[in-house]
Coordinates of C-alpha atoms and ligand atoms in Angstrom, one line a residue:
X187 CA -62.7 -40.4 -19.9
X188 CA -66.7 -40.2 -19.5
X189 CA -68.9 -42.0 -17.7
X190 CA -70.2 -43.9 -20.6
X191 CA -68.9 -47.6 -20.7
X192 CA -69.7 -50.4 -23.3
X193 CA -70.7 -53.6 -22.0
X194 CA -68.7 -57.2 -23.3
X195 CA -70.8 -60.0 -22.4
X196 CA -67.9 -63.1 -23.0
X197 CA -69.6 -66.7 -21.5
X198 CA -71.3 -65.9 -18.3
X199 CA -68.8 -62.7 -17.9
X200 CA -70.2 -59.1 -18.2
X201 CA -67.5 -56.4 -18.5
X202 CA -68.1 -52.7 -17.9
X203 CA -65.6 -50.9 -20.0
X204 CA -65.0 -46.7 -19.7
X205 CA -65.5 -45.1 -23.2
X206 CA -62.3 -42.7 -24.2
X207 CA -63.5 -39.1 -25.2
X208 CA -62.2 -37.5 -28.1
X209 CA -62.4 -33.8 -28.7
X210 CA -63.4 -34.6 -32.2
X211 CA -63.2 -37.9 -34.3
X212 CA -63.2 -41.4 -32.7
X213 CA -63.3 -42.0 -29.1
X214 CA -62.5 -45.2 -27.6
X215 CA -63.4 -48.7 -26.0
X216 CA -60.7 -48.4 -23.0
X217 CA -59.8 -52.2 -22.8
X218 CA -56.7 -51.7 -20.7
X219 CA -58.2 -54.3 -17.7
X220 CA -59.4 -56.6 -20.3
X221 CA -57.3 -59.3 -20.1
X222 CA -57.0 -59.2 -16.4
X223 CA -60.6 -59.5 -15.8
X224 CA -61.6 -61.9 -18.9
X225 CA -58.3 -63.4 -20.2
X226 CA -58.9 -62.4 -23.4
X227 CA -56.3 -59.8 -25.2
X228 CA -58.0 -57.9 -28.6
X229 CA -56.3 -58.7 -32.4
X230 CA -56.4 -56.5 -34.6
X231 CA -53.9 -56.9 -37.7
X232 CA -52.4 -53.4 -38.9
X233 CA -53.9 -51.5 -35.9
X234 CA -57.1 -50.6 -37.7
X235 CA -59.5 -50.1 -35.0
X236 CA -56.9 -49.5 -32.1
X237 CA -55.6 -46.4 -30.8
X238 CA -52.4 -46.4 -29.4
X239 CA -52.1 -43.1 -27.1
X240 CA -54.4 -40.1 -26.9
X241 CA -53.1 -37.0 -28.8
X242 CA -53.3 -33.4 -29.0
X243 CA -51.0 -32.8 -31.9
X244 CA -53.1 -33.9 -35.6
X245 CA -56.4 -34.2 -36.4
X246 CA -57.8 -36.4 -39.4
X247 CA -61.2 -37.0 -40.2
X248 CA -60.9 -40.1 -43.1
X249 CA -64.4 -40.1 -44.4
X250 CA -64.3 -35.4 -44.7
X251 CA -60.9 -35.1 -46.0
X252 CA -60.3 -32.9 -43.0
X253 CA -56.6 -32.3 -41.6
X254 CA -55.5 -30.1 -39.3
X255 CA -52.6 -29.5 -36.7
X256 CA -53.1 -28.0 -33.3
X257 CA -56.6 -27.0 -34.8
X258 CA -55.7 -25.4 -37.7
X259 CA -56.6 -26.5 -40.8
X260 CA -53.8 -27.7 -43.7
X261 CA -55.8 -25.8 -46.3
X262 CA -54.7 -22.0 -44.1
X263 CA -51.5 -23.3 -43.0
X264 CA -50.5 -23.9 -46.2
X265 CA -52.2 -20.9 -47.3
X266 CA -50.2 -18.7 -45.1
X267 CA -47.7 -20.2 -42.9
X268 CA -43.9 -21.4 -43.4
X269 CA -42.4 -24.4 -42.3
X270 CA -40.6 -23.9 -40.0
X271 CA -43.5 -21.8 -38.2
X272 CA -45.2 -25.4 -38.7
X273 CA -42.3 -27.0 -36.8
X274 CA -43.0 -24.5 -34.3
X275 CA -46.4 -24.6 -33.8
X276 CA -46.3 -28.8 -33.9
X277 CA -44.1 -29.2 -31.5
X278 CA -44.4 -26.4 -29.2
X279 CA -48.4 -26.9 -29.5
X280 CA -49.2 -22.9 -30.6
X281 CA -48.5 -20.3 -32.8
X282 CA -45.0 -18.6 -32.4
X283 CA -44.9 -14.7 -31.8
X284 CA -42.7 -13.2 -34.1
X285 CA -40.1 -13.0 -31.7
X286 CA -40.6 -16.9 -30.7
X287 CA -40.4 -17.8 -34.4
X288 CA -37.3 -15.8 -35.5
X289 CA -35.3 -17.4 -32.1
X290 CA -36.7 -20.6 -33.7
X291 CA -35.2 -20.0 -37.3
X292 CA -32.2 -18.7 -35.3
X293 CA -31.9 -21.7 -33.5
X294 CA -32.2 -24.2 -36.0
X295 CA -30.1 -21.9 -39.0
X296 CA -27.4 -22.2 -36.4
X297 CA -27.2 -25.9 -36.0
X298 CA -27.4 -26.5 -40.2
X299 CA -23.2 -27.8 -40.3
X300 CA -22.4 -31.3 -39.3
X301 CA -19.1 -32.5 -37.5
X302 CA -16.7 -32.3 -40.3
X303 CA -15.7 -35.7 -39.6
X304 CA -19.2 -37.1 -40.7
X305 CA -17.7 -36.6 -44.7
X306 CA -16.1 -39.8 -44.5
X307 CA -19.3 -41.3 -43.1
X308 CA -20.1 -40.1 -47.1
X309 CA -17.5 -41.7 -48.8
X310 CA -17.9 -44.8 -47.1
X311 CA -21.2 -45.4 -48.8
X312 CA -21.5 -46.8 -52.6
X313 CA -21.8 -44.5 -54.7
X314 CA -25.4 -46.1 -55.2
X315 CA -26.6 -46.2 -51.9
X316 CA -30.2 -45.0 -51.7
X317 CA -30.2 -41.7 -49.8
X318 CA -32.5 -42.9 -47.4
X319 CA -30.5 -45.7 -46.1
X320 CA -27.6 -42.7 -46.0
X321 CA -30.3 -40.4 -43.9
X322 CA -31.2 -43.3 -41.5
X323 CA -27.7 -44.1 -40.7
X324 CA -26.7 -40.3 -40.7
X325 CA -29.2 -39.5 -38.5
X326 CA -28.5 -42.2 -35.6
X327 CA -25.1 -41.4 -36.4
X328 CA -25.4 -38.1 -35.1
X329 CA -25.7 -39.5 -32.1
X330 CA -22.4 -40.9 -31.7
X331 CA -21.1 -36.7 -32.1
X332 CA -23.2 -35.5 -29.0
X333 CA -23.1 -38.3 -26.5
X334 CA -23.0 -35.5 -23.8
X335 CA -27.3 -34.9 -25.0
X336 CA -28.7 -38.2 -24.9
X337 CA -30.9 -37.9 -21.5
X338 CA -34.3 -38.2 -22.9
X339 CA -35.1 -36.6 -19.0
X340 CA -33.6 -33.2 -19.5
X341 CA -35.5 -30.6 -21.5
X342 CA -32.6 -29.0 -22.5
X343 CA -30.7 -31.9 -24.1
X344 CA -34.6 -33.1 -25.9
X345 CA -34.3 -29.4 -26.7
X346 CA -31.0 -29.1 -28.3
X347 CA -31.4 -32.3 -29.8
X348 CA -34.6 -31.3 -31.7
X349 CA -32.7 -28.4 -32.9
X350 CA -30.2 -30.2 -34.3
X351 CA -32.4 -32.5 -36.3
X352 CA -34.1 -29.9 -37.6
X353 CA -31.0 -28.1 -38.6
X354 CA -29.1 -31.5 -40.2
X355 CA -31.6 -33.5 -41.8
X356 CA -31.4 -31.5 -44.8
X357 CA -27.7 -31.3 -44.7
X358 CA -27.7 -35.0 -44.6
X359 CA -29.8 -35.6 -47.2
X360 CA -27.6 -33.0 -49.7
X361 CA -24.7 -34.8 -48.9
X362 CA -26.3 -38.3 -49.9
X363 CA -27.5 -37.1 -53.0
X364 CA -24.4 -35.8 -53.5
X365 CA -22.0 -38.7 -52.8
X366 CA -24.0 -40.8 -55.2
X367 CA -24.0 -37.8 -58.3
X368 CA -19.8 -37.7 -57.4
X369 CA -20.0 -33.7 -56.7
X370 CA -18.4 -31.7 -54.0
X371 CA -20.5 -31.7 -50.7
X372 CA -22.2 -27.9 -50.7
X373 CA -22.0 -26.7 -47.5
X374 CA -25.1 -24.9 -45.5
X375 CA -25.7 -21.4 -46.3
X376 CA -27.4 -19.6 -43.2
X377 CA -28.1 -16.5 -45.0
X378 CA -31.0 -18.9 -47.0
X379 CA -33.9 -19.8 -45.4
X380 CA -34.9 -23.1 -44.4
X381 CA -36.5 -24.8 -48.3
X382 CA -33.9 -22.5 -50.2
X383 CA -30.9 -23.6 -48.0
X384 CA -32.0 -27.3 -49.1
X385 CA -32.3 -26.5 -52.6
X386 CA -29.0 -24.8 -52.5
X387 CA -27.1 -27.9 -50.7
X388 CA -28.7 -29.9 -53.3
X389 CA -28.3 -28.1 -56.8
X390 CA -25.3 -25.7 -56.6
X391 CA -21.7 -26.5 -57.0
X392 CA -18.5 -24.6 -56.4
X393 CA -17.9 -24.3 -60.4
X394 CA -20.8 -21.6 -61.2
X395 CA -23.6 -19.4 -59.2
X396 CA -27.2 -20.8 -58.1
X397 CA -29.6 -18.7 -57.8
X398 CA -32.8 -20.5 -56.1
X399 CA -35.7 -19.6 -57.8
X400 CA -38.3 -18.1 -55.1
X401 CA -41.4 -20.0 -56.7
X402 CA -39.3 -23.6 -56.6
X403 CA -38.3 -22.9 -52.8
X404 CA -42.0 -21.8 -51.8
X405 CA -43.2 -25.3 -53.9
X406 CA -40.3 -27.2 -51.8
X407 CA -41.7 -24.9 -48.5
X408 CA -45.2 -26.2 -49.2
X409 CA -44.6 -29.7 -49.6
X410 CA -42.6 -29.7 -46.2
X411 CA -45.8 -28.2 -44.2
X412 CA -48.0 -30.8 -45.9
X413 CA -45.8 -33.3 -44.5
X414 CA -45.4 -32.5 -41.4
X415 CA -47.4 -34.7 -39.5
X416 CA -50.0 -37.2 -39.9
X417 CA -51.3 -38.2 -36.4
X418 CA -50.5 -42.1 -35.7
X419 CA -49.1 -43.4 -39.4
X420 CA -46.0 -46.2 -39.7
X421 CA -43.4 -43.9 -39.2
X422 CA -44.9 -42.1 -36.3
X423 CA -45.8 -45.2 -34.4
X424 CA -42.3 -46.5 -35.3
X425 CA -41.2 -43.5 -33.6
X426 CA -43.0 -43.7 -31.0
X427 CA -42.7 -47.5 -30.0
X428 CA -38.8 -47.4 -30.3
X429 CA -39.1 -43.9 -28.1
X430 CA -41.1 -45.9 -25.6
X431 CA -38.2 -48.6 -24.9
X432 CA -36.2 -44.6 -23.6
X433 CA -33.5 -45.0 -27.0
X434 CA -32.4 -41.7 -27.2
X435 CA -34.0 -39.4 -29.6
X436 CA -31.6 -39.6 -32.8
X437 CA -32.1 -43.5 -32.7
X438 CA -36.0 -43.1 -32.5
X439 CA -35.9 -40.9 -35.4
X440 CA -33.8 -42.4 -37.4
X441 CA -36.3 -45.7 -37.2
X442 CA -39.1 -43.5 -38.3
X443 CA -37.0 -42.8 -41.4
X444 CA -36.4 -46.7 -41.7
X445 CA -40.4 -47.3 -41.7
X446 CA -40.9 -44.2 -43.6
X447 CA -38.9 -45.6 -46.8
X448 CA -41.3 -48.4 -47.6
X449 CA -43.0 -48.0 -50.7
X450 CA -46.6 -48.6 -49.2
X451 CA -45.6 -45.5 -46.3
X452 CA -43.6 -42.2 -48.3
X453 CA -41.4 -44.3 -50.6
X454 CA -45.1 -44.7 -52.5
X455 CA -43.8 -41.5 -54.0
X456 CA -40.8 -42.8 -55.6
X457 CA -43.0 -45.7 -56.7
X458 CA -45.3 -43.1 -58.7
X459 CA -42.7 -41.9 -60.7
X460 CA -41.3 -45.3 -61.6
X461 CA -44.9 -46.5 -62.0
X462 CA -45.5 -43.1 -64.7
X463 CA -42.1 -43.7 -66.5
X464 CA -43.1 -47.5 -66.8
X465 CA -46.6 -46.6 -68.7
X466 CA -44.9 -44.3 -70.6
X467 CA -42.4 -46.6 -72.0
X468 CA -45.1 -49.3 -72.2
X469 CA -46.7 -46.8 -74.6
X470 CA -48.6 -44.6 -72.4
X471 CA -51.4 -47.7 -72.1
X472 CA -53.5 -46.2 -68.8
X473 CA -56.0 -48.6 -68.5
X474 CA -53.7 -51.4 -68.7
X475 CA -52.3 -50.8 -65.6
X476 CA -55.3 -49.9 -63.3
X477 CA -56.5 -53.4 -64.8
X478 CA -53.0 -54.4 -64.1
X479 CA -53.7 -53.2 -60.3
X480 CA -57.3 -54.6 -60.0
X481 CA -56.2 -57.9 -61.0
X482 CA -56.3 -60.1 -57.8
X483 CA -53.7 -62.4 -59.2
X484 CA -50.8 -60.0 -59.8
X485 CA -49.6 -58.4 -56.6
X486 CA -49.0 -54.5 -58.2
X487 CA -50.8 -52.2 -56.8
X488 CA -51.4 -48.4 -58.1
X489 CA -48.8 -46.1 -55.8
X490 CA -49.8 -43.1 -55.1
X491 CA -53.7 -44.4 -54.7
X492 CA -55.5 -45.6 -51.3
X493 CA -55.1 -44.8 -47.8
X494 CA -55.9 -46.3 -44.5
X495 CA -57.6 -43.3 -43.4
X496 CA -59.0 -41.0 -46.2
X497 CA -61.9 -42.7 -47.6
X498 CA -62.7 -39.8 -50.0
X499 CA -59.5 -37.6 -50.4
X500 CA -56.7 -36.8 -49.2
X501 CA -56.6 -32.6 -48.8
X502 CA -52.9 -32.9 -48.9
X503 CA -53.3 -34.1 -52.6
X504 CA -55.5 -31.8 -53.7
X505 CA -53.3 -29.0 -52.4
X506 CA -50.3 -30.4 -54.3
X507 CA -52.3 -30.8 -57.7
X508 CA -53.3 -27.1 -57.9
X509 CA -49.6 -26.5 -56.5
X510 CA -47.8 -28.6 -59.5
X511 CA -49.2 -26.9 -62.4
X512 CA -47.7 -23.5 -60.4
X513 CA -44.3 -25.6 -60.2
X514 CA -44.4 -26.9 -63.9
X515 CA -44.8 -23.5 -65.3
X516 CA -42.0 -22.0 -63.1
X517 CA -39.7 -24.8 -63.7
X518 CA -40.8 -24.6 -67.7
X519 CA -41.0 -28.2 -67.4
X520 CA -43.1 -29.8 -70.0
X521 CA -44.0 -33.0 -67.9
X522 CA -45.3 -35.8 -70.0
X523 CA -46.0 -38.2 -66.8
X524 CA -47.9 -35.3 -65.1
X525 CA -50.8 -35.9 -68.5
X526 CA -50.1 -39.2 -67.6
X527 CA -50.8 -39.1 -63.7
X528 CA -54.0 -37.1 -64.7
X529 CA -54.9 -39.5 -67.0
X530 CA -54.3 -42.0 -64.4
X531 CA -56.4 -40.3 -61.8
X532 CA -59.2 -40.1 -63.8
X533 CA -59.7 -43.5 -65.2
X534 CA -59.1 -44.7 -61.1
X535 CA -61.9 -42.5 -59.9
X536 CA -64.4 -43.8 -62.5
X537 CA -63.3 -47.5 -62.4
X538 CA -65.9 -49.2 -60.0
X539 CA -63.1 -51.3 -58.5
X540 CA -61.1 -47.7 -57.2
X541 CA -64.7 -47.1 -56.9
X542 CA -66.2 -49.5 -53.9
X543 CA -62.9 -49.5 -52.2
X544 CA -62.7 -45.7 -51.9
X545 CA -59.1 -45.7 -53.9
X546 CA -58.0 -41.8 -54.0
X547 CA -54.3 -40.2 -55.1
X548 CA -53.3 -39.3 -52.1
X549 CA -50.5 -37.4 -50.9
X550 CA -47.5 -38.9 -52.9
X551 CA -49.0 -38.9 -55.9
X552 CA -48.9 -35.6 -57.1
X553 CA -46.0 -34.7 -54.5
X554 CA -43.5 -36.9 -56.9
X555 CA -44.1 -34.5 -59.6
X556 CA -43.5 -31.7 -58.0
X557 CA -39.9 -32.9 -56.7
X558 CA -39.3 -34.5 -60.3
X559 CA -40.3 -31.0 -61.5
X560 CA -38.2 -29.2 -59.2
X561 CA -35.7 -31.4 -60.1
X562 CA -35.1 -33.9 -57.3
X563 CA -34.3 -37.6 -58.4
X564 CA -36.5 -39.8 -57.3
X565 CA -34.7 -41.6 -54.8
X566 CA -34.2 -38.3 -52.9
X567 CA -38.1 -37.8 -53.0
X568 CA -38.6 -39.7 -49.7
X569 CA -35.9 -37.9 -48.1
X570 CA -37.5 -35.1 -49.0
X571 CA -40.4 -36.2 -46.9
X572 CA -38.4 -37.5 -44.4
X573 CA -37.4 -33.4 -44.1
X574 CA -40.8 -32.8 -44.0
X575 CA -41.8 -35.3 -41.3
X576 CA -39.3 -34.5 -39.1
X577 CA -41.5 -31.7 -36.6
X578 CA -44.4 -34.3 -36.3
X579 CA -41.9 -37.1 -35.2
X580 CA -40.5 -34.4 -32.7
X581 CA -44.1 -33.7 -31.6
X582 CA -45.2 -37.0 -31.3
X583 CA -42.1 -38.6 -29.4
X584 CA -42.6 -35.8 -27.1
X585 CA -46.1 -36.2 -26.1
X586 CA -45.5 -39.8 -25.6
X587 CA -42.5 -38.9 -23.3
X588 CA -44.7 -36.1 -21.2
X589 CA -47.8 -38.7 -21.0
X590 CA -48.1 -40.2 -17.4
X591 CA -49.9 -43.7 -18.7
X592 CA -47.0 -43.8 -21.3
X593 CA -45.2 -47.0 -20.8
X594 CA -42.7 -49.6 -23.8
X595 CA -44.7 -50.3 -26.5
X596 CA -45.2 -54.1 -26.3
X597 CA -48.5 -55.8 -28.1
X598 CA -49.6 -59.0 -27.1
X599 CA -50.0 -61.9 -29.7
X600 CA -52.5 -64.8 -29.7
X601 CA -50.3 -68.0 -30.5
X602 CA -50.6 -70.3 -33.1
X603 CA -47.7 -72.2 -33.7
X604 CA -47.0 -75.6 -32.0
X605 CA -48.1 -76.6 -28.5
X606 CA -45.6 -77.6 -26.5
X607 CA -43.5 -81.0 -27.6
X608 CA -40.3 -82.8 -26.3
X609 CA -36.7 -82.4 -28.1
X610 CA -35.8 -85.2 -30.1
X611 CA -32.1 -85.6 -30.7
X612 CA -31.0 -85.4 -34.5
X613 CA -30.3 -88.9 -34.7
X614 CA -33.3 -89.5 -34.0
X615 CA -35.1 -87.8 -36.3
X616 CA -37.3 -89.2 -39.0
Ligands
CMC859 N1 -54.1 -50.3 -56.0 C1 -54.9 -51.4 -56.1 N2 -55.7 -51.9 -55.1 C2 -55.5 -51.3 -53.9 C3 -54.7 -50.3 -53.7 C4 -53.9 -49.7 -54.7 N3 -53.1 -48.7 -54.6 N4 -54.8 -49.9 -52.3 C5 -55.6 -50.7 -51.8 N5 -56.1 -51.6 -52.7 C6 -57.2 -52.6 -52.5 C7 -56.6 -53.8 -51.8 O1 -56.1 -54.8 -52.6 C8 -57.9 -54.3 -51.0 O2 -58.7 -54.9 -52.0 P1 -59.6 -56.2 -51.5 O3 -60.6 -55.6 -50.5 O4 -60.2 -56.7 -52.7 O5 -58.7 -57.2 -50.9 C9 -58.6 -53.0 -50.7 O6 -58.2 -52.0 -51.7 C10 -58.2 -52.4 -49.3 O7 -56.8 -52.3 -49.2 P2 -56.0 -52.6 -47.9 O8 -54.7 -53.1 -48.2 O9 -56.8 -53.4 -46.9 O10 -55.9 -51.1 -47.3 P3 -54.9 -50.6 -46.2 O11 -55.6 -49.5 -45.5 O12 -54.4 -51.7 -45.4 O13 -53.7 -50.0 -47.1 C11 -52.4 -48.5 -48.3 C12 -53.5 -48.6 -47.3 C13 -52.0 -47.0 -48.4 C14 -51.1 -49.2 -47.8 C15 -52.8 -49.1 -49.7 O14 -53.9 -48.4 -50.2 C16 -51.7 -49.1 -50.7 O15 -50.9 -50.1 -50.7 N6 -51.5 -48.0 -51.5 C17 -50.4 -47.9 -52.5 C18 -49.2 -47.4 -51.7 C19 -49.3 -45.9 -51.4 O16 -49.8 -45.1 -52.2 N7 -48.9 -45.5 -50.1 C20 -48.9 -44.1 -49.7 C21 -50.0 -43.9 -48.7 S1 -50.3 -42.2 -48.3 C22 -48.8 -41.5 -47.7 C23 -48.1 -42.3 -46.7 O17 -48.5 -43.0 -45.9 O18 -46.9 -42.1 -46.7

């Protein structure tokens, strides 16, 4: 808070209201006694202009490409840090020691198993089910195993709780994949770390050795640290809100999963793929399909391209681009859709409509390739994600717990429906 105000002049009403400080980026119009002194509530579809909660977790600046978690930026992190020192360092607000970081991996290698009674959760499924309805329902499922940590109050249940999330997400999200491929669940190795451990739960079975190839898991690694958090995005909020209404923490994040599948939030990077494959088949016709996108009859939209926030790129995909040629050498894959996606890429960002509405790939559309390429399905890509999401969600429902002015989300709404009229009995009725 400053001493600076902006002044709403509304009919013969003059309202002083306190300006919101941020340590970099935005600050804020605090309209918090706005409708009690005026009447009047703010609208503002899809949250555009309104912050929710002050944060000291992610910083974004849209219009630079900057991104950067408790200060540091994604560019060094990625450079030099692991994911799970990311976890660390999102939710516990600094850098671990090395001691602090190998407790950490400790910790959260010792949690990877689930109840043994959660494989018939598995079978229960279709065979089809898209692993991330399996990962929502898993994941607030979990709940139902440790009753005995639910009080959002106690620091060592939030604690323990966090632990385990971290440890079983990926276990979760193996097993799903592998329910709907009809293999034997491959149970966590705590010898791996945390990206090879995935990979292993994912790609070996009990018939023959896997051996995870180091370049794959440090791709896999990468991708996890990119996704770790994104300040105040669907999931997040979703996260957030249902946190705010004190549902215990495996139900919060398993909403934030639910939000997180949508194709226009993470599931865009399933949509690339499908989108790439669909070109190719169509003959490989580029242009077709960004006309097919500008075209203000048709509701398809280019996944992969345009974000709420980045208005001129989105450092998260350029880090993946240089990172998926690494991937597609190791991996000896000879990717067709990745000429595609370039292809695709290029023609956007010299097409004047991509143009004036500053359309960039952003994050999922390189980060599809590189799971394809590693040799994820699609459908798993958003779990995958999901993995990679988890810390931030941790972070953020955190922060909103610990924040005094934190109270249940609940917006207003200005009403336009019907005023009020009498019953009329069905008889009655014309
Ligand atoms: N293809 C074609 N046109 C687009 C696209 C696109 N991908 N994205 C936005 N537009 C157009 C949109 O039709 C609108 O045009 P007009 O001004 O003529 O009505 C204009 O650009 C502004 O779009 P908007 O819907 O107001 O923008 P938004 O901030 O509400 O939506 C978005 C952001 C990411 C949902 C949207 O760009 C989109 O649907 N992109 C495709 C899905 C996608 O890639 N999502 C992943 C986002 S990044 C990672 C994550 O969140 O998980």
């Amino acid at each position: 808070m400053t001493d600076r105000t902006a002044t709403l002049r509304y009919g013969q009403r003059e309202l002083a209201l306190p300006i919101v400080n941020g340590t970099a980026g935005d600050d804020a119009i605090d309209i918090a006694s706005l409708r009690q002194e005026t009447g009047l509530i703010t609208l503002d579809a899809g949250y555009g202009n309104t912050g929710a909660c002050t944060s000291a977790i992610t910083f974004l600046d849209g219009e630079a490409g900057v991104l950067r978690y408790r200060g540091y930026p994604i560019e060094q992190l990625a450079e030099s840090s692991s994911f799970l020192e990311v976890a660390y360092l999102l939710i516990n607000g600094e850098l671990p020691t090395r001691e602090q970081l190998d407790d950490f991996t400790a910790n959260v290698t010792h949690h990877t198993l689930i109840h043994e009674e959660m494989r018939r959760f598995f079978d229960s499924f279709p065979y089809d089910a898209h692993p991330m309805a399996v990962l929502a329902a898993g994941t607030v499922g979990l709940s139902t195993f440790y009753q005995d940590s639910h009080d959002i109050f106690s620091p060592a249940a939030v604690e323990i709780t966090s632990m385990r999330l971290l440890a079983k997400l990926p276990t979760l999200a193996a097993w799903a994949y592998k329910k709907a491929i009809g293999q034997p669940y491959v149970y966590p190795r705590n010898d791996l770390g945390y990206a090879p451990n995935l990979l292993h739960m994912m790609f070996a079975v009990p018939a023959e050795e896997y051996q995870v190839h180091p370049d794959v898991a440090q791709a896999l690694d990468l991708l996890l640290i990119l996704h770790a958090d994104h300040e105040q995005n669907c999931s997040t909020s979703t996260v957030r809100m249902v946190g705010s209404s004190h549902a215990n923490l495996y139900a919060s994040i398993s909403a934030g999963i639910s939000a997180l599948w949508g194709p226009l939030h993470g599931g865009a990077n399933e949509a690339v793929i499908s989108t790439l494959e669909r070109i190719v088949a169509d003959g490989g016709n580029v242009r077709k399909y960004v006309d097919k996108a500008k075209d203000p009859n048709d509701p398809f939209r280019l996944p992969g391209f345009g974000h709420r926030v980045y208005k001129n790129f989105d450092p998260r995909a350029r880090i993946i681009k240089a990172a998926a040629d690494r991937v597609l050498a190791a991996t000896g894959a000879d990717d067709q859709l990745f000429e595609i996606a370039q292809r695709l890429e290029e023609v956007a960002a010299n097409d004047e409509y991509f143009v004036k509405r500053k359309l960039y790939a952003n994050v999922d559309f390189y980060s599809g390739l590189i799971y394809r390429a590693i040799g994820f399905p699609k459908h798993m890509f958003t779990n995958c994600f999901a993995i990679g999401r988890l810390p931030g969600w941790i972070a953020q429902w955190k922060e909103m717990m610990d924040a005094p002015e934190t109270k249940i989300g609940r917006p207003r709404q200005v009403y336009v429906g019907v005023p009020e009229r009498a019953y009329v009995p069905i008889d009655e009725r014309g």
